[in-house]
Amino acid sequence: MDHSGHIMDMDMGTSTTMTAAAASSTPMSMEGMHGSMGGCKVNMLWNWDTIGACFLTSTWRITTQAMFAGTCIGVILLVVTLIFLRRAHKEYDAFLLRKHDRVQAAKGLAAADEGPGGVYCPTALEQAVRALLYTLQFANAYFVMLLAMYYNGYIIICIFIGAFLGSFVFTWDTLRR
């Protein structure tokens, strides 16, 4: 296959050529290159596939419109969760600083007594929680990226919807100059 979507004969060191079934598959699909892959449509170009599309594994194969709708809702929630985790990390850091300020105030120390910038080094447990929040955020973002790489228009629109909803809910904050 060339990048224009036209099917070309592929000589793999033998005299075999692509079968008629493979030639009728979607342009640039994995079906035409490697067989049916469990009946999955895996398209490497922009597409609007629903029934038969697979995401991440062959077991995540869309067999009904309801299953595809559930996938879309799940993708939206995945992105909303990503925005939530970002906010949770920010709020946890703010919580640690407020806690530190209360401890310093109880000792009768002002923020100026702490040194330049009023820095605080978290304990090992606090840093482990921060690292866990970051890891969850990183893993979530990685799955969103993998889903976007299927170039499915519906999934990408769902990613954008999730980003909008997540931002609307979890970045609603007081603006300061």
XYZ file of C-alpha atoms in Angstrom:
177
model
C 0.000 0.000 0.000
C 1.177 3.502 -0.649
C 0.187 6.518 1.455
C -2.571 7.561 -0.947
C -4.554 4.501 0.072
C -4.049 2.614 -3.199
C -3.328 -1.081 -2.843
C -0.018 -2.205 -4.306
C 1.442 -5.668 -4.795
C 3.805 -6.516 -1.968
C 6.575 -8.981 -2.742
C 7.884 -10.476 0.510
C 10.509 -12.638 -1.160
C 7.880 -14.953 -2.630
C 5.522 -14.687 -5.550
C 2.466 -14.093 -3.351
C 0.421 -10.948 -3.676
C -2.292 -9.467 -1.547
C -5.556 -11.367 -1.635
C -8.826 -9.890 -2.842
C -10.078 -9.803 0.740
C -7.078 -7.788 1.845
C -7.338 -5.507 -1.165
C -10.920 -4.642 -0.232
C -9.973 -3.683 3.321
C -9.813 -0.107 4.539
C -6.858 1.899 3.204
C -3.810 1.629 5.473
C -5.647 -0.764 7.780
C -3.860 -3.456 9.682
C -6.351 -5.962 8.253
C -4.852 -5.677 4.774
C -1.340 -6.020 6.099
C -1.588 -8.717 8.762
C -4.872 -10.544 8.388
C -8.021 -9.967 10.373
C -6.438 -9.376 13.798
C -9.519 -10.860 15.442
C -11.919 -8.942 13.196
C -10.611 -5.544 14.325
C -10.613 -2.469 12.143
C -7.380 -0.691 13.017
C -7.026 2.248 10.684
C -3.840 4.296 10.603
C -5.484 7.268 8.871
C -8.208 9.663 9.972
C -11.403 7.629 10.190
C -14.947 7.540 11.520
C -15.084 3.776 12.196
C -17.532 2.554 14.818
C -18.614 -1.086 14.569
C -15.579 -3.354 14.290
C -13.114 -0.773 15.572
C -10.687 -1.900 18.259
C -8.893 0.255 20.795
C -5.712 -0.674 22.692
C -6.375 -4.443 22.539
C -8.304 -6.842 20.331
C -10.585 -7.526 23.297
C -11.748 -3.883 23.219
C -13.617 -4.499 19.958
C -16.725 -2.445 19.289
C -19.598 -4.755 18.346
C -22.648 -2.498 18.873
C -23.532 1.184 18.721
C -24.220 1.094 22.472
C -20.731 -0.270 23.082
C -19.280 2.554 20.997
C -21.351 5.107 22.927
C -20.026 3.605 26.160
C -16.487 3.879 24.797
C -17.066 7.542 23.960
C -18.428 8.239 27.449
C -15.468 6.347 28.943
C -12.981 8.421 26.911
C -14.668 11.639 28.062
C -14.465 10.472 31.686
C -10.824 9.431 31.233
C -9.899 12.959 30.149
C -12.017 14.521 32.921
C -10.125 12.275 35.365
C -6.837 13.542 33.941
C -7.845 17.159 34.621
C -9.051 16.147 38.099
C -5.679 14.517 38.872
C -3.855 17.666 37.782
C -6.040 19.717 40.100
C -5.653 17.197 42.937
C -1.864 17.445 42.653
C -2.037 21.246 42.779
C -4.439 21.183 45.748
C -2.303 18.666 47.620
C 0.748 20.907 47.228
C -1.294 23.876 48.511
C -2.485 21.730 51.428
C 1.098 20.849 52.339
C 2.102 24.512 52.304
C -0.899 25.523 54.462
C -0.063 22.742 56.927
C 3.553 23.883 57.044
C 2.454 27.501 57.604
C 0.236 26.402 60.536
C 3.131 24.483 62.103
C 5.441 27.472 61.671
C 2.824 29.830 63.149
C 2.377 27.505 66.147
C 6.136 27.681 66.721
C 5.925 31.468 66.515
C 7.956 31.636 63.321
C 7.019 33.892 60.430
C 7.439 32.927 56.805
C 10.395 35.326 56.648
C 12.210 33.216 59.258
C 12.202 30.193 56.916
C 14.693 31.641 54.487
C 14.304 32.887 50.934
C 10.979 32.091 49.291
C 9.504 30.281 52.295
C 10.343 26.858 50.846
C 9.138 23.591 52.284
C 10.603 20.153 51.692
C 7.926 17.447 52.014
C 8.409 14.355 54.140
C 8.996 10.993 52.445
C 5.325 10.039 52.851
C 4.125 13.381 51.484
C 6.491 13.056 48.531
C 5.255 9.488 47.930
C 1.673 10.823 47.718
C 2.837 13.563 45.324
C 4.656 10.959 43.209
C 1.574 8.706 43.176
C -0.623 11.582 41.992
C 1.899 12.368 39.277
C 2.154 8.714 38.199
C -1.634 8.379 37.954
C -1.733 11.584 35.942
C 1.084 10.398 33.666
C -0.495 6.969 33.058
C -3.877 8.538 32.372
C -2.353 11.001 29.878
C -0.511 8.131 28.181
C -3.751 6.196 27.621
C -5.429 9.329 26.244
C -2.511 9.746 23.836
C -2.735 6.105 22.737
C -6.464 6.491 22.081
C -5.852 9.657 20.054
C -3.367 7.739 17.895
C -6.215 5.672 16.448
C -7.149 8.837 14.503
C -10.815 8.093 15.075
C -12.751 11.337 14.689
C -15.337 10.391 17.303
C -12.703 9.479 19.880
C -10.762 12.695 19.262
C -13.952 14.746 19.625
C -14.614 12.911 22.908
C -11.096 13.799 24.079
C -11.841 17.471 23.353
C -15.204 17.262 25.130
C -13.513 15.673 28.150
C -10.859 18.403 28.163
C -13.569 21.084 28.071
C -15.677 19.505 30.810
C -12.668 18.729 32.997
C -11.315 22.231 32.625
C -14.737 23.761 33.267
C -15.183 21.820 36.491
C -11.664 21.440 37.889
C -9.881 24.631 36.854
C -12.632 26.933 38.057
C -10.583 29.074 40.362
C -10.259 32.615 41.618
C -8.242 34.675 39.198
C -5.547 36.924 40.631
C -3.363 39.566 39.027
